[in-house]
């Protein structure tokens, strides 16, 4: 954990199943953890089902951390709510740790000079939610194809992005079987260009 003073380390407010605590923002932690003491503040009837831990956790001093269990908790960070697996550990020096699993999921970034947290606006916070995208293929007779994605990523201007699309069989014509994969290039000032097997 290091010997830095608490005021020099980035901490962030986290609500876990409506229980608020102060968690350490730690890019050196691969997974997010919660102290057993803070976990026990959650009423027993509101605690999720315990699951087996999927990883072996070590402290910065290379000593093994005892994992009580893993729980799917409803977390709220800076107004964004989502469900995520959290390892409950004992003992811990802080209420919880926001590890790289959550940092990547949210695009959560700490600005040390400003001592504040910001979100990467190119990353959606609800990757499990289906987002209806604007129709990209059109012709005079009507819509040729529309898209629905499981996540939203903003692509900055002048940037080329390669995406792989999987089209399930029910959406294909009678002469098309199996799955079709298309590559779509998004370019600045152009809606899209697509291609694939016919």
Coordinates of N, CA and C in Angstrom, one line a residue:
X1 N 0.8 -1.2 0.0 CA 0.0 0.0 0.0 C 0.8 1.3 0.0
X2 N 2.1 1.1 0.4 CA 3.0 2.3 0.4 C 2.9 3.1 1.7
X3 N 3.8 4.1 1.8 CA 3.9 4.9 3.0 C 3.4 6.4 2.8
X4 N 2.8 6.6 1.7 CA 2.3 8.0 1.4 C 1.2 8.4 2.4
X5 N 1.2 9.7 2.7 CA 0.1 10.1 3.6 C -1.2 10.1 2.9
X6 N -2.3 9.9 3.6 CA -3.6 9.8 3.1 C -4.0 11.0 2.2
X7 N -3.6 12.2 2.6 CA -4.0 13.4 1.9 C -3.3 13.5 0.5
X8 N -2.3 12.7 0.3 CA -1.6 12.7 -1.0 C -2.0 11.6 -1.9
X9 N -3.0 10.8 -1.5 CA -3.5 9.7 -2.3 C -4.9 10.0 -2.7
X10 N -5.3 9.6 -3.9 CA -6.6 9.9 -4.5 C -7.7 9.0 -3.9
X11 N -8.6 9.6 -3.2 CA -9.8 8.9 -2.6 C -11.0 9.4 -3.3
X12 N -12.0 8.6 -3.4 CA -13.3 9.0 -4.1 C -14.5 8.4 -3.3
X13 N -15.6 9.1 -3.3 CA -16.8 8.7 -2.6 C -17.5 7.6 -3.5
X14 N -17.8 6.5 -2.9 CA -18.5 5.4 -3.5 C -19.7 4.9 -2.7
X15 N -20.8 4.7 -3.4 CA -22.0 4.1 -2.7 C -22.1 2.7 -3.2
X16 N -22.0 1.8 -2.2 CA -22.2 0.3 -2.6 C -23.4 -0.2 -1.9
X17 N -24.4 -0.5 -2.7 CA -25.7 -0.9 -2.2 C -26.2 0.1 -1.2
X18 N -26.1 1.4 -1.6 CA -26.6 2.6 -0.9 C -25.8 2.9 0.4
X19 N -24.7 2.2 0.6 CA -23.8 2.5 1.8 C -22.6 3.3 1.3
X20 N -22.5 4.5 1.7 CA -21.4 5.4 1.2 C -20.1 5.2 2.0
X21 N -19.1 5.2 1.2 CA -17.7 5.1 1.8 C -16.7 5.8 1.0
X22 N -15.5 5.9 1.5 CA -14.4 6.6 0.8 C -13.4 5.5 0.4
X23 N -13.3 5.4 -1.0 CA -12.4 4.3 -1.5 C -11.2 4.9 -2.1
X24 N -10.1 4.1 -2.1 CA -8.9 4.5 -2.7 C -8.9 4.3 -4.2
X25 N -8.6 5.3 -5.0 CA -8.4 5.1 -6.5 C -7.0 4.5 -6.7
X26 N -7.0 3.3 -7.2 CA -5.7 2.6 -7.2 C -5.5 1.9 -8.6
X27 N -4.7 2.5 -9.4 CA -4.4 1.9 -10.8 C -3.5 0.7 -10.7
X28 N -2.9 0.5 -9.5 CA -2.1 -0.7 -9.3 C -2.9 -1.9 -8.9
X29 N -4.2 -1.8 -8.6 CA -5.0 -2.9 -8.2 C -5.8 -3.4 -9.4
X30 N -5.7 -4.7 -9.7 CA -6.4 -5.2 -10.9 C -7.9 -5.4 -10.7
X31 N -8.4 -5.6 -9.4 CA -9.8 -5.7 -9.2 C -10.2 -4.7 -8.0
X32 N -11.5 -4.5 -7.9 CA -12.0 -3.6 -6.9 C -12.3 -4.4 -5.6
X33 N -12.1 -3.8 -4.5 CA -12.3 -4.5 -3.2 C -13.0 -3.5 -2.2
X34 N -13.6 -4.2 -1.2 CA -14.4 -3.5 -0.2 C -14.0 -4.1 1.2
X35 N -13.8 -3.3 2.2 CA -13.5 -3.9 3.5 C -14.7 -4.7 4.1
X36 N -14.4 -5.7 4.8 CA -15.4 -6.5 5.5 C -16.2 -5.6 6.5
X37 N -15.5 -4.6 7.1 CA -16.2 -3.7 8.1 C -17.2 -2.9 7.3
X38 N -16.9 -2.4 6.2 CA -17.8 -1.5 5.4 C -19.0 -2.4 4.8
X39 N -18.6 -3.6 4.4 CA -19.6 -4.5 3.8 C -20.7 -4.8 4.8
X40 N -20.3 -5.0 6.1 CA -21.2 -5.4 7.1 C -22.2 -4.2 7.5
X41 N -22.0 -3.0 7.0 CA -22.9 -1.9 7.1 C -24.1 -2.1 6.2
X42 N -24.0 -3.0 5.2 CA -25.2 -3.3 4.4 C -26.1 -4.2 5.1
X43 N -27.4 -3.9 5.3 CA -28.3 -4.8 6.0 C -28.2 -6.2 5.5
X44 N -28.2 -7.2 6.3 CA -28.1 -8.6 5.9 C -29.1 -9.0 4.8
X45 N -30.4 -8.5 4.9 CA -31.4 -8.8 3.9 C -31.2 -8.2 2.5
X46 N -30.2 -7.2 2.5 CA -29.9 -6.5 1.2 C -28.6 -6.9 0.6
X47 N -27.9 -7.9 1.3 CA -26.7 -8.3 0.8 C -26.9 -9.3 -0.4
X48 N -26.1 -9.2 -1.5 CA -26.3 -10.2 -2.6 C -25.7 -11.5 -2.2
X49 N -25.9 -12.5 -3.0 CA -25.4 -13.8 -2.8 C -23.9 -13.9 -2.9
X50 N -23.3 -14.6 -2.0 CA -21.8 -14.7 -2.0 C -21.4 -15.6 -3.1
X51 N -20.3 -15.2 -3.8 CA -19.7 -16.0 -4.9 C -18.3 -16.3 -4.5
X52 N -17.7 -17.3 -5.1 CA -16.3 -17.6 -4.9 C -15.4 -16.6 -5.6
X53 N -14.4 -16.3 -4.9 CA -13.4 -15.3 -5.4 C -12.7 -15.9 -6.6
X54 N -12.5 -15.1 -7.7 CA -11.9 -15.6 -8.9 C -10.5 -15.3 -9.0
X55 N -9.9 -14.6 -8.1 CA -8.5 -14.2 -8.2 C -7.9 -14.4 -6.8
X56 N -6.5 -14.5 -6.8 CA -5.8 -14.5 -5.5 C -5.2 -13.1 -5.4
X57 N -5.5 -12.4 -4.3 CA -5.1 -11.0 -4.1 C -3.8 -10.9 -3.3
X58 N -2.9 -10.0 -3.7 CA -1.7 -9.7 -3.0 C -1.6 -8.2 -2.7
X59 N -1.1 -7.9 -1.5 CA -0.9 -6.4 -1.2 C 0.4 -5.9 -1.9
X60 N 0.6 -4.6 -1.8 CA 1.9 -4.1 -2.4 C 3.1 -4.7 -1.7
X61 N 3.0 -5.2 -0.5 CA 4.1 -5.8 0.2 C 4.2 -7.3 -0.2
X62 N 3.4 -7.8 -1.2 CA 3.4 -9.1 -1.7 C 2.8 -10.2 -0.6
X63 N 2.1 -9.7 0.3 CA 1.4 -10.6 1.3 C 0.0 -10.9 0.8
X64 N -0.4 -12.1 1.0 CA -1.8 -12.4 0.5 C -2.9 -11.8 1.4
X65 N -3.9 -11.3 0.7 CA -5.0 -10.6 1.3 C -6.2 -11.7 1.4
X66 N -6.7 -11.8 2.6 CA -7.8 -12.7 2.8 C -9.1 -12.2 2.1
X67 N -9.6 -13.0 1.2 CA -10.9 -12.6 0.5 C -12.0 -13.4 1.2
X68 N -13.0 -12.6 1.7 CA -14.2 -13.3 2.4 C -15.1 -13.8 1.3
X69 N -15.2 -13.1 0.2 CA -16.1 -13.6 -0.9 C -16.2 -12.5 -2.0
X70 N -16.8 -12.8 -3.1 CA -17.1 -11.8 -4.1 C -18.6 -11.6 -4.2
X71 N -19.0 -10.4 -4.4 CA -20.4 -10.0 -4.4 C -20.7 -9.1 -5.6
X72 N -21.8 -9.2 -6.2 CA -22.2 -8.3 -7.3 C -22.9 -7.2 -6.6
X73 N -22.3 -6.0 -6.5 CA -22.9 -4.9 -5.8 C -23.3 -3.8 -6.8
X74 N -24.3 -3.0 -6.4 CA -24.8 -1.8 -7.1 C -24.0 -0.7 -6.6
X75 N -23.1 -0.1 -7.5 CA -22.2 1.0 -7.1 C -22.7 2.3 -7.8
X76 N -22.4 3.4 -7.1 CA -22.6 4.7 -7.6 C -21.4 5.5 -7.4
X77 N -20.8 6.0 -8.5 CA -19.6 6.8 -8.4 C -19.9 8.1 -9.2
X78 N -19.8 9.2 -8.5 CA -20.0 10.5 -9.2 C -21.3 10.6 -10.0
X79 N -22.4 10.0 -9.4 CA -23.7 10.0 -10.0 C -24.0 8.9 -11.1
X80 N -23.0 8.1 -11.4 CA -23.2 7.0 -12.3 C -23.4 5.7 -11.6
X81 N -24.5 5.0 -11.9 CA -24.9 3.8 -11.2 C -24.7 2.6 -12.1
X82 N -24.1 1.5 -11.6 CA -23.9 0.3 -12.3 C -23.6 -0.9 -11.4
X83 N -23.7 -2.1 -11.9 CA -23.5 -3.3 -11.1 C -22.1 -3.8 -11.4
X84 N -21.4 -4.3 -10.4 CA -20.0 -4.8 -10.7 C -19.6 -5.8 -9.5
X85 N -18.8 -6.8 -9.9 CA -18.3 -7.7 -8.9 C -17.2 -7.0 -8.0
X86 N -17.4 -7.2 -6.7 CA -16.5 -6.6 -5.7 C -16.0 -7.6 -4.8
X87 N -14.7 -7.7 -4.5 CA -14.1 -8.6 -3.6 C -14.1 -8.0 -2.2
X88 N -14.8 -8.7 -1.2 CA -14.8 -8.2 0.2 C -13.6 -8.9 0.9
X89 N -12.8 -8.0 1.5 CA -11.5 -8.5 2.0 C -11.3 -8.0 3.5
X90 N -10.5 -8.8 4.2 CA -10.2 -8.4 5.6 C -8.8 -9.0 5.9
X91 N -8.0 -8.1 6.6 CA -8.2 -6.7 6.9 C -7.9 -5.8 5.7
X92 N -8.4 -4.5 5.8 CA -8.0 -3.5 4.8 C -7.8 -2.2 5.5
X93 N -6.9 -1.4 4.9 CA -6.5 -0.1 5.6 C -7.5 1.0 5.2
X94 N -8.4 0.7 4.2 CA -9.4 1.7 3.8 C -10.7 1.0 3.5
X95 N -11.7 1.8 3.4 CA -13.1 1.3 3.2 C -13.2 0.4 1.9
X96 N -12.5 0.8 0.9 CA -12.5 0.1 -0.4 C -11.5 0.6 -1.3
X97 N -11.3 -0.1 -2.4 CA -10.4 0.2 -3.5 C -11.1 0.2 -4.8
X98 N -11.0 1.3 -5.6 CA -11.5 1.3 -6.9 C -10.3 0.8 -7.8
X99 N -10.4 -0.4 -8.3 CA -9.3 -0.9 -9.1 C -9.4 -0.7 -10.6
X100 N -8.5 -1.3 -11.4 CA -8.5 -1.1 -12.8 C -9.7 -1.6 -13.5
X101 N -10.4 -2.6 -12.9 CA -11.6 -3.1 -13.6 C -12.7 -2.1 -13.7
X102 N -12.9 -1.3 -12.6 CA -13.9 -0.2 -12.6 C -13.3 1.0 -13.3
X103 N -12.1 1.3 -13.2 CA -11.5 2.4 -13.8 C -11.6 2.3 -15.3
X104 N -11.4 1.1 -15.9 CA -11.5 0.9 -17.3 C -13.0 0.9 -17.7
X105 N -13.8 0.3 -16.9 CA -15.3 0.3 -17.3 C -15.9 1.7 -17.4
X106 N -15.5 2.5 -16.5 CA -16.1 3.9 -16.4 C -15.3 4.9 -17.2
X107 N -14.0 4.6 -17.5 CA -13.2 5.6 -18.1 C -12.9 6.7 -17.0
X108 N -12.7 6.2 -15.8 CA -12.5 7.2 -14.7 C -11.1 7.6 -14.6
X109 N -10.8 8.9 -14.6 CA -9.5 9.4 -14.6 C -9.3 10.4 -13.5
X110 N -8.1 10.3 -12.8 CA -7.8 11.3 -11.8 C -6.8 12.3 -12.3
X111 N -7.1 13.6 -12.1 CA -6.2 14.7 -12.5 C -5.5 15.2 -11.2
X112 N -4.2 14.8 -11.0 CA -3.5 15.1 -9.8 C -3.3 16.6 -9.5
X113 N -3.1 17.4 -10.6 CA -2.9 18.8 -10.4 C -4.2 19.5 -9.9
X114 N -5.3 19.1 -10.4 CA -6.6 19.7 -10.0 C -7.2 18.9 -8.8
X115 N -6.6 17.7 -8.5 CA -7.1 16.9 -7.5 C -8.6 16.6 -7.6
X116 N -9.0 16.2 -8.8 CA -10.4 15.9 -9.2 C -10.4 14.7 -10.1
X117 N -11.6 14.1 -10.2 CA -11.9 13.0 -11.1 C -12.7 13.4 -12.2
X118 N -12.5 12.8 -13.4 CA -13.3 13.1 -14.6 C -13.5 11.8 -15.3
X119 N -14.6 11.7 -16.1 CA -14.9 10.6 -16.9 C -14.4 10.8 -18.4
X120 N -13.9 9.7 -19.0 CA -13.6 9.7 -20.4 C -15.0 9.8 -21.1
X121 N -15.3 10.9 -21.8 CA -16.6 11.0 -22.5 C -16.7 10.1 -23.7
X122 N -15.7 9.4 -24.1 CA -15.8 8.4 -25.2 C -16.3 7.1 -24.8
X123 N -16.5 6.9 -23.5 CA -16.9 5.5 -23.0 C -18.3 5.6 -22.3
X124 N -19.1 4.7 -22.7 CA -20.5 4.6 -22.1 C -20.3 3.9 -20.7
X125 N -21.2 4.2 -19.8 CA -21.1 3.6 -18.4 C -22.0 2.4 -18.3
X126 N -22.9 2.2 -19.2 CA -23.9 1.1 -19.2 C -23.6 0.2 -20.4
X127 N -22.5 -0.6 -20.4 CA -22.2 -1.4 -21.5 C -23.3 -2.5 -21.8
X128 N -24.1 -2.9 -20.7 CA -25.1 -3.9 -20.9 C -26.4 -3.4 -21.5
X129 N -26.5 -2.1 -21.6 CA -27.7 -1.5 -22.1 C -27.6 -1.4 -23.6
X130 N -28.7 -1.7 -24.3 CA -28.7 -1.6 -25.8 C -29.0 -0.2 -26.2
X131 N -28.2 0.3 -27.1 CA -28.4 1.7 -27.5 C -28.8 1.7 -29.0
X132 N -29.9 2.4 -29.3 CA -30.3 2.5 -30.7 C -29.5 3.5 -31.4
X133 N -28.8 3.1 -32.4 CA -28.0 4.1 -33.2 C -28.8 4.7 -34.3
X134 N -28.4 5.9 -34.8 CA -29.1 6.5 -35.9 C -29.0 5.6 -37.2
X135 N -30.0 5.5 -38.0 CA -29.9 4.8 -39.2 C -28.8 5.3 -40.1
X136 N -27.9 4.3 -40.6 CA -26.8 4.8 -41.4 C -26.9 4.4 -42.8
X137 N -27.7 3.4 -43.2 CA -27.9 3.0 -44.6 C -29.3 3.4 -45.0
X138 N -29.5 4.3 -45.9 CA -30.8 4.7 -46.4 C -30.9 4.7 -47.9
X139 N -32.0 4.6 -48.5 CA -32.3 4.8 -49.9 C -33.7 5.4 -50.0
X140 N -34.0 5.8 -51.2 CA -35.3 6.5 -51.4 C -36.5 5.6 -51.1
X141 N -36.3 4.3 -51.2 CA -37.4 3.4 -50.9 C -37.6 3.2 -49.4
X142 N -36.7 3.6 -48.6 CA -36.8 3.4 -47.2 C -35.5 3.0 -46.5
X143 N -35.6 2.5 -45.3 CA -34.4 2.1 -44.5 C -33.9 0.8 -45.1
X144 N -32.6 0.7 -45.3 CA -32.0 -0.5 -45.7 C -31.5 -1.3 -44.5
X145 N -30.9 -0.6 -43.6 CA -30.4 -1.2 -42.4 C -30.3 -0.2 -41.2
X146 N -30.5 -0.7 -40.0 CA -30.3 0.2 -38.9 C -29.5 -0.6 -37.9
X147 N -28.9 0.1 -36.9 CA -28.0 -0.5 -36.0 C -28.5 -0.4 -34.6
X148 N -28.2 -1.4 -33.8 CA -28.4 -1.4 -32.3 C -27.2 -2.0 -31.7
X149 N -26.5 -1.2 -30.8 CA -25.3 -1.7 -30.2 C -25.4 -1.9 -28.7
X150 N -24.4 -2.6 -28.2 CA -24.5 -2.8 -26.7 C -23.6 -1.8 -25.9
X151 N -23.0 -0.9 -26.7 CA -22.3 0.2 -26.0 C -22.1 1.4 -26.9
X152 N -21.8 2.5 -26.3 CA -21.6 3.7 -27.0 C -20.2 4.2 -26.9
X153 N -19.5 4.5 -28.0 CA -18.2 5.1 -28.0 C -18.2 6.2 -29.0
X154 N -17.8 7.4 -28.5 CA -17.7 8.5 -29.4 C -16.4 8.5 -30.2
X155 N -16.5 8.7 -31.5 CA -15.2 8.6 -32.3 C -14.9 10.1 -32.7
X156 N -13.8 10.6 -32.2 CA -13.4 12.0 -32.5 C -13.3 12.2 -34.0
X157 N -13.4 13.5 -34.4 CA -13.3 13.8 -35.9 C -11.9 13.4 -36.4
X158 N -11.8 13.1 -37.6 CA -10.6 12.7 -38.4 C -10.0 11.4 -37.9
X159 N -10.7 10.7 -37.1 CA -10.2 9.4 -36.6 C -10.9 8.3 -37.4
X160 N -10.1 7.3 -37.8 CA -10.6 6.1 -38.5 C -10.8 5.0 -37.5
X161 N -12.0 4.4 -37.4 CA -12.2 3.3 -36.5 C -12.7 2.1 -37.2
X162 N -12.1 0.9 -36.9 CA -12.6 -0.3 -37.5 C -13.4 -1.1 -36.5
X163 N -14.7 -1.4 -37.0 CA -15.6 -2.1 -36.1 C -16.0 -3.4 -36.8
X164 N -16.2 -4.5 -36.0 CA -16.7 -5.8 -36.5 C -18.1 -5.9 -36.1
X165 N -19.0 -6.2 -37.0 CA -20.4 -6.4 -36.7 C -20.8 -7.8 -37.0
X166 N -21.6 -8.4 -36.1 CA -22.1 -9.7 -36.2 C -23.6 -9.6 -36.4
X167 N -24.1 -10.1 -37.6 CA -25.5 -10.0 -37.9 C -26.1 -11.4 -37.7
X168 N -27.1 -11.6 -36.7 CA -27.7 -12.9 -36.5 C -28.5 -13.3 -37.7
X169 N -28.6 -14.6 -37.9 CA -29.3 -15.2 -39.1 C -30.7 -14.6 -39.4
X170 N -31.6 -14.4 -38.3 CA -32.9 -14.0 -38.6 C -33.0 -12.7 -39.4
X171 N -32.0 -11.9 -39.4 CA -32.0 -10.6 -40.0 C -31.5 -10.7 -41.5
X172 N -31.1 -11.8 -41.9 CA -30.5 -12.0 -43.2 C -31.6 -12.4 -44.2
X173 N -31.3 -12.2 -45.5 CA -32.2 -12.7 -46.6 C -32.2 -14.2 -46.7
X174 N -33.1 -14.7 -47.6 CA -33.2 -16.1 -47.7 C -32.0 -16.8 -48.3
X175 N -31.2 -16.0 -49.1 CA -30.0 -16.5 -49.7 C -28.8 -16.4 -48.8
X176 N -29.0 -15.8 -47.7 CA -27.8 -15.7 -46.7 C -28.0 -16.5 -45.5
X177 N -27.0 -17.3 -45.2 CA -27.0 -18.2 -44.1 C -25.8 -17.9 -43.2
X178 N -26.0 -18.4 -41.9 CA -24.9 -18.2 -41.0 C -24.8 -16.8 -40.5
X179 N -23.6 -16.4 -40.1 CA -23.4 -15.0 -39.7 C -22.6 -14.2 -40.6
X180 N -22.9 -13.0 -40.8 CA -22.2 -12.1 -41.7 C -21.4 -11.1 -40.9
X181 N -20.2 -10.9 -41.3 CA -19.4 -9.9 -40.6 C -19.0 -8.8 -41.5
X182 N -19.2 -7.6 -41.1 CA -19.0 -6.5 -41.9 C -18.0 -5.6 -41.2
X183 N -17.2 -4.9 -42.0 CA -16.3 -3.9 -41.5 C -16.8 -2.5 -41.9
X184 N -16.9 -1.6 -40.9 CA -17.4 -0.3 -41.1 C -16.3 0.7 -40.7
X185 N -16.0 1.6 -41.6 CA -15.1 2.7 -41.3 C -15.9 4.0 -41.1
X186 N -15.6 4.6 -40.0 CA -16.3 5.9 -39.7 C -15.2 7.0 -39.9
X187 N -15.5 7.9 -40.8 CA -14.6 8.9 -41.1 C -15.3 10.3 -40.9
X188 N -14.5 11.3 -40.6 CA -15.0 12.6 -40.5 C -15.7 13.1 -41.7
X189 N -16.8 13.7 -41.6 CA -17.6 14.2 -42.7 C -18.3 13.1 -43.5
X190 N -18.2 11.9 -43.2 CA -18.9 10.8 -43.9 C -19.7 10.0 -42.9
X191 N -20.9 9.5 -43.3 CA -21.7 8.7 -42.3 C -21.0 7.3 -42.1
X192 N -20.8 6.5 -43.2 CA -20.1 5.3 -43.0 C -19.9 4.6 -44.4
X193 N -19.0 3.7 -44.4 CA -18.8 2.9 -45.6 C -18.8 1.5 -45.1
X194 N -19.5 0.6 -45.7 CA -19.6 -0.8 -45.2 C -19.3 -1.8 -46.3
X195 N -19.0 -3.0 -45.9 CA -18.7 -4.0 -46.9 C -18.8 -5.4 -46.2
X196 N -19.0 -6.4 -46.9 CA -19.1 -7.7 -46.4 C -19.4 -8.7 -47.4
X197 N -19.5 -10.0 -47.0 CA -19.9 -11.0 -48.0 C -21.3 -10.9 -48.4
X198 N -21.7 -11.1 -49.6 CA -23.0 -11.1 -50.1 C -23.5 -12.4 -50.5

